[in-house]
Short mmCIF file of C-alpha atoms in Angstrom, two decimals:
data_model
loop_
_atom_site.label_atom_id
_atom_site.label_comp_id
_atom_site.label_asym_id
_atom_site.label_seq_id
_atom_site.Cartn_x
_atom_site.Cartn_y
_atom_site.Cartn_z
CA UNK A 27 113.53 -22.02 294.75
CA UNK A 28 115.74 -24.89 293.51
CA UNK A 29 118.50 -23.95 295.95
CA UNK A 30 116.07 -23.77 298.86
CA UNK A 31 114.47 -27.07 297.96
CA UNK A 32 117.87 -28.77 297.79
CA UNK A 33 118.89 -27.38 301.18
CA UNK A 34 115.52 -28.31 302.65
CA UNK A 35 115.81 -31.91 301.42
CA UNK A 36 119.24 -32.47 302.95
CA UNK A 37 118.90 -30.48 306.19
CA UNK A 38 118.09 -32.29 309.44
CA UNK A 39 116.89 -29.17 311.25
CA UNK A 40 115.64 -25.79 310.10
CA UNK A 41 113.83 -22.70 311.34
CA UNK A 42 110.43 -21.19 310.55
CA UNK A 43 109.92 -17.47 311.26
CA UNK A 44 107.00 -15.08 310.89
CA UNK A 45 105.50 -11.85 312.18
CA UNK A 46 102.13 -11.90 313.90
CA UNK A 47 99.24 -9.53 313.27
CA UNK A 48 100.38 -7.44 316.24
CA UNK A 49 103.86 -7.09 314.76
CA UNK A 50 105.54 -9.45 317.18
CA UNK A 51 108.12 -11.84 315.67
CA UNK A 52 108.01 -15.60 316.19
CA UNK A 53 110.50 -18.34 315.37
CA UNK A 54 110.54 -22.09 315.96
CA UNK A 55 112.89 -24.97 315.16
CA UNK A 56 111.42 -27.51 312.73
CA UNK A 57 112.10 -30.68 310.78
CA UNK A 58 112.33 -29.71 307.08
CA UNK A 59 110.21 -31.79 304.69
CA UNK A 60 109.34 -31.64 300.99
CA UNK A 61 105.85 -32.48 299.71
CA UNK A 62 105.05 -32.63 295.99
CA UNK A 63 108.00 -30.37 295.21
CA UNK A 64 107.16 -27.75 297.84
CA UNK A 65 109.15 -27.13 301.00
CA UNK A 66 107.03 -27.54 304.10
CA UNK A 67 106.89 -28.52 307.74
CA UNK A 68 104.42 -30.90 309.38
CA UNK A 69 104.00 -29.99 313.02
CA UNK A 70 102.23 -32.27 315.51
CA UNK A 71 99.25 -30.71 317.24
CA UNK A 72 101.26 -30.43 320.45
CA UNK A 73 102.75 -27.32 318.78
CA UNK A 74 99.45 -25.79 317.67
CA UNK A 75 99.68 -22.85 320.08
CA UNK A 76 103.16 -21.97 318.78
CA UNK A 77 101.94 -21.35 315.22
CA UNK A 78 98.49 -19.94 315.90
CA UNK A 79 99.60 -16.40 315.03
CA UNK A 80 100.88 -17.62 311.64
CA UNK A 81 97.38 -18.46 310.44
CA UNK A 82 96.39 -14.80 310.10
CA UNK A 83 99.58 -13.49 308.49
CA UNK A 84 100.03 -16.34 306.00
CA UNK A 85 103.60 -15.22 305.24
CA UNK A 86 106.71 -16.85 306.66
CA UNK A 87 110.46 -17.22 306.27
CA UNK A 88 112.04 -20.66 305.92
CA UNK A 89 115.67 -20.83 307.07
CA UNK A 90 118.47 -23.40 307.22
CA UNK A 91 121.26 -22.02 309.39
CA UNK A 92 122.59 -24.77 311.69
CA UNK A 93 126.03 -25.80 310.42
CA UNK A 94 125.24 -29.48 311.00
CA UNK A 95 122.47 -29.12 308.40
CA UNK A 96 124.21 -26.83 305.92
CA UNK A 97 126.92 -29.36 305.10
CA UNK A 98 129.70 -26.84 305.24
CA UNK A 99 127.82 -24.39 303.03
CA UNK A 100 126.44 -21.00 304.13
CA UNK A 101 122.94 -20.90 305.53
CA UNK A 102 120.01 -19.45 303.64
CA UNK A 103 116.54 -17.98 304.08
CA UNK A 104 113.56 -17.49 301.77
CA UNK A 105 110.26 -15.75 302.47
CA UNK A 106 106.89 -15.98 300.81
CA UNK A 107 103.19 -16.76 301.22
CA UNK A 108 102.29 -20.00 302.94
CA UNK A 109 99.35 -22.34 303.03
CA UNK A 110 98.38 -23.74 306.41
CA UNK A 111 96.52 -27.07 306.27
CA UNK A 112 94.92 -28.82 309.22
CA UNK A 113 95.59 -32.46 308.31
CA UNK A 114 93.44 -33.87 311.09
CA UNK A 115 93.34 -37.32 309.51
CA UNK A 116 97.10 -37.59 309.02
CA UNK A 117 96.72 -38.19 305.28
CA UNK A 118 99.33 -35.64 304.14
CA UNK A 119 101.91 -37.03 306.54
CA UNK A 120 101.31 -40.56 305.26
CA UNK A 121 101.60 -39.37 301.64
CA UNK A 122 105.37 -39.10 301.42
CA UNK A 123 106.20 -37.04 304.52
CA UNK A 124 106.40 -39.73 307.18
CA UNK A 125 109.29 -41.55 305.51
CA UNK A 126 111.29 -38.30 305.44
CA UNK A 127 110.49 -37.56 309.07
CA UNK A 128 111.52 -41.03 310.23
CA UNK A 129 114.89 -40.53 308.55
CA UNK A 130 115.52 -37.02 309.85
CA UNK A 131 113.87 -37.17 313.28
CA UNK A 132 114.60 -40.55 314.94
CA UNK A 133 112.26 -40.01 317.95
CA UNK A 134 109.36 -40.34 315.53
CA UNK A 135 110.37 -43.95 314.93
CA UNK A 136 109.23 -44.94 318.41
CA UNK A 137 105.78 -43.54 317.58
CA UNK A 138 105.13 -44.34 313.93
CA UNK A 139 107.68 -46.78 312.47
CA UNK A 140 105.13 -49.57 312.00
CA UNK A 141 101.42 -50.03 311.46
CA UNK A 142 101.04 -51.20 315.06
CA UNK A 143 102.84 -48.13 316.44
CA UNK A 144 100.79 -45.80 314.24
CA UNK A 145 97.59 -47.33 315.56
CA UNK A 146 98.75 -47.00 319.15
CA UNK A 147 99.97 -43.43 318.69
CA UNK A 148 97.23 -42.29 316.34
CA UNK A 149 97.49 -38.74 317.74
CA UNK A 150 101.02 -38.37 316.30
CA UNK A 151 99.90 -38.63 312.66
CA UNK A 152 97.55 -35.60 312.36
CA UNK A 153 99.61 -32.53 311.53
CA UNK A 154 99.57 -28.81 310.88
CA UNK A 155 101.18 -28.66 307.45
CA UNK A 156 102.74 -25.31 306.53
CA UNK A 157 103.80 -25.11 302.90
CA UNK A 158 105.79 -22.33 301.24
CA UNK A 159 103.90 -21.42 298.07
CA UNK A 160 106.20 -18.99 296.29
CA UNK A 161 109.35 -17.57 297.83
CA UNK A 162 111.18 -14.52 296.67
CA UNK A 163 114.94 -14.47 296.31
CA UNK A 164 116.97 -16.80 298.49
CA UNK A 165 119.11 -14.81 300.95
CA UNK A 166 122.46 -16.25 302.08
CA UNK A 167 123.17 -16.31 305.82
CA UNK A 168 126.27 -17.28 307.79
CA UNK A 169 125.97 -20.76 309.24
CA UNK A 170 125.58 -20.98 313.01
CA UNK A 171 128.43 -23.09 314.38
CA UNK A 172 128.14 -22.60 318.15
CA UNK A 173 124.76 -23.67 319.63
CA UNK A 174 125.60 -22.01 322.96
CA UNK A 175 126.20 -18.54 321.46
CA UNK A 176 124.81 -18.33 317.95
CA UNK A 177 121.16 -17.56 317.25
CA UNK A 178 118.82 -16.74 314.41
CA UNK A 179 117.69 -13.17 315.05
CA UNK A 180 114.54 -11.46 313.82
CA UNK A 181 115.25 -7.75 313.97
CA UNK A 182 113.15 -4.63 313.65
CA UNK A 183 113.52 -4.45 309.86
CA UNK A 184 112.10 -7.95 309.45
CA UNK A 185 115.33 -9.41 308.08
CA UNK A 186 116.58 -12.69 309.58
CA UNK A 187 120.20 -12.61 310.70
CA UNK A 188 122.60 -15.03 312.33
CA UNK A 189 124.21 -13.48 315.39
CA UNK A 190 126.66 -14.17 318.18
CA UNK A 191 125.27 -13.28 321.60
CA UNK A 192 128.59 -13.72 323.36
CA UNK A 193 128.79 -15.31 326.78
CA UNK A 194 125.34 -15.47 328.39
CA UNK A 195 126.57 -17.13 331.59
CA UNK A 196 125.54 -15.13 334.61
CA UNK A 197 122.93 -13.13 332.73
CA UNK A 198 119.71 -13.65 334.63
CA UNK A 199 117.94 -12.48 331.54
CA UNK A 200 115.51 -9.79 332.55
CA UNK A 201 116.33 -6.37 333.85
CA UNK A 202 117.04 -2.79 333.02
CA UNK A 203 120.77 -3.19 332.68
CA UNK A 204 122.33 -3.67 329.30
CA UNK A 205 122.92 -7.26 328.36
CA UNK A 206 125.56 -8.86 326.17
CA UNK A 207 127.00 -7.34 323.04
CA UNK A 208 125.42 -8.85 319.94
CA UNK A 209 127.38 -9.30 316.73
CA UNK A 210 126.02 -10.13 313.28
CA UNK A 211 128.03 -13.10 312.00
CA UNK A 212 128.16 -11.47 308.57
CA UNK A 213 129.89 -8.41 310.02
CA UNK A 214 127.03 -6.05 309.16
CA UNK A 215 125.72 -3.71 311.89
CA UNK A 216 122.58 -4.75 313.70
CA UNK A 217 119.66 -2.31 313.52
CA UNK A 218 118.44 -0.87 316.80
CA UNK A 219 115.03 -1.96 317.96
CA UNK A 220 113.05 -4.99 319.18
CA UNK A 221 114.66 -8.35 318.53
CA UNK A 222 113.84 -12.03 318.98
CA UNK A 223 116.72 -14.51 318.95
CA UNK A 224 116.27 -18.27 318.65
CA UNK A 225 118.92 -20.91 319.21
CA UNK A 226 118.89 -24.64 319.79
CA UNK A 227 121.01 -27.71 320.26
CA UNK A 228 120.36 -31.41 319.91
CA UNK A 229 122.00 -34.74 320.54
CA UNK A 230 123.52 -36.54 317.58
CA UNK A 231 122.58 -38.76 315.88
CA UNK A 232 119.44 -39.68 317.84
CA UNK A 233 117.95 -36.19 318.38
CA UNK A 234 116.42 -37.54 321.60
CA UNK A 235 117.15 -34.16 323.16
CA UNK A 236 116.33 -31.17 320.96
CA UNK A 237 116.22 -28.14 323.19
CA UNK A 238 115.52 -24.60 322.03
CA UNK A 239 116.29 -21.32 323.76
CA UNK A 240 115.08 -17.82 322.99
CA UNK A 241 116.05 -14.34 324.07
CA UNK A 242 113.95 -11.29 323.30
CA UNK A 243 114.59 -7.67 324.01
CA UNK A 244 115.86 -4.47 322.44
CA UNK A 245 119.13 -3.88 320.62
CA UNK A 246 120.70 -0.45 321.12
CA UNK A 247 124.20 0.32 319.90
CA UNK A 248 125.04 -3.35 319.50
CA UNK A 249 124.02 -4.27 323.07
CA UNK A 250 120.93 -6.29 323.95
CA UNK A 251 118.66 -5.26 326.79
CA UNK A 252 116.86 -8.51 327.62
CA UNK A 253 113.14 -8.47 328.35
CA UNK A 254 112.46 -12.22 328.33
CA UNK A 255 114.43 -15.41 328.14
CA UNK A 256 113.45 -19.08 327.78
CA UNK A 257 115.72 -22.10 327.85
CA UNK A 258 119.40 -22.40 328.57
CA UNK A 259 122.01 -21.74 325.89
CA UNK A 260 124.84 -24.24 326.17
CA UNK A 261 122.97 -26.54 328.56
CA UNK A 262 124.19 -30.13 328.82
CA UNK A 263 121.90 -32.62 327.10
CA UNK A 264 122.37 -35.96 328.89
CA UNK A 265 120.23 -38.96 327.88
CA UNK A 266 116.80 -39.06 329.48
CA UNK A 267 116.10 -41.67 332.11
CA UNK A 268 113.19 -44.08 331.86
CA UNK A 269 110.93 -41.98 334.10
CA UNK A 270 111.69 -38.80 332.17
CA UNK A 271 111.00 -40.56 328.86
CA UNK A 272 107.70 -41.88 330.17
CA UNK A 273 106.60 -38.48 331.42
CA UNK A 274 107.58 -36.81 328.16
CA UNK A 275 105.68 -39.40 326.15
CA UNK A 276 102.53 -38.98 328.21
CA UNK A 277 102.71 -35.19 328.01
CA UNK A 278 103.25 -35.31 324.26
CA UNK A 279 100.20 -37.50 323.76
CA UNK A 280 98.09 -35.27 325.99
CA UNK A 281 99.17 -32.10 324.16
CA UNK A 282 98.63 -33.64 320.71
CA UNK A 283 95.13 -34.83 321.59
CA UNK A 284 94.21 -31.45 323.07
CA UNK A 285 95.43 -29.53 320.02
CA UNK A 286 93.76 -31.97 317.68
CA UNK A 287 90.37 -31.61 319.40
CA UNK A 288 90.58 -27.84 318.97
CA UNK A 289 91.48 -28.24 315.29
CA UNK A 290 88.62 -30.64 314.67
CA UNK A 291 86.18 -28.12 316.09
CA UNK A 292 87.65 -25.44 313.82
CA UNK A 293 87.52 -27.44 310.60
CA UNK A 294 84.22 -29.23 311.27
CA UNK A 295 81.65 -28.34 308.57
CA UNK A 296 78.87 -26.03 309.64
CA UNK A 297 75.55 -27.82 309.84
CA UNK A 298 73.03 -26.75 307.24
CA UNK A 299 69.85 -25.24 308.70
CA UNK A 300 66.84 -27.46 308.43
CA UNK A 301 63.84 -26.18 306.54
#
């Protein structure tokens, strides 16, 4: 746990993975935070739909694999039970997490770096806090050094792996033909079966653009048959123009408010029947 906590404190980006009740794997890129000695993430309610399936399973894997966050060290992963808290008032974020987020995720500064900004963007403070309660052994992973080719893979045996998907240019993504050869960065063979692979890239040091991509499908004999694909590995990440920034800001606020309203309905106390 000490090793994971140290990596979590210093990393700028990380990954959260879990398996839903239906057996389907999920993985998202996150900002790693530490609250009262426990590793956690604090997701805005714009991402509520992404983690809905985690609420039932209550077990997740916390990974640090991007080489820009590992500091030249290997990556790592640790799994264990989690607690999911709907912090609809934003109290947990304010209690020690916001300062960490402002340092690691600069876009948050434009929303919450002063009392005035926090009042204006009140919808940014409520969070879905996911805390790792007790991990098992920490598993070393090769660091991902090429955002256009390297991904965190969730394979059929439930073990996270860092893989090289090769050159995805020209692969339209979905079809019956075999896709690219997939290689485990550790050199171990990949198990055959369903696979979800998550990769991402971001601009440094501002993180204004933090774009994820995902490829899902089936591995057979080291080749991936792609069933779905989102995002563009290796895409250029130019600065956003004023109009694009404005649209993104408005959409973020809309999504946060929508997710927060749903959470408030879920956590609202049930009225006592009158006698």
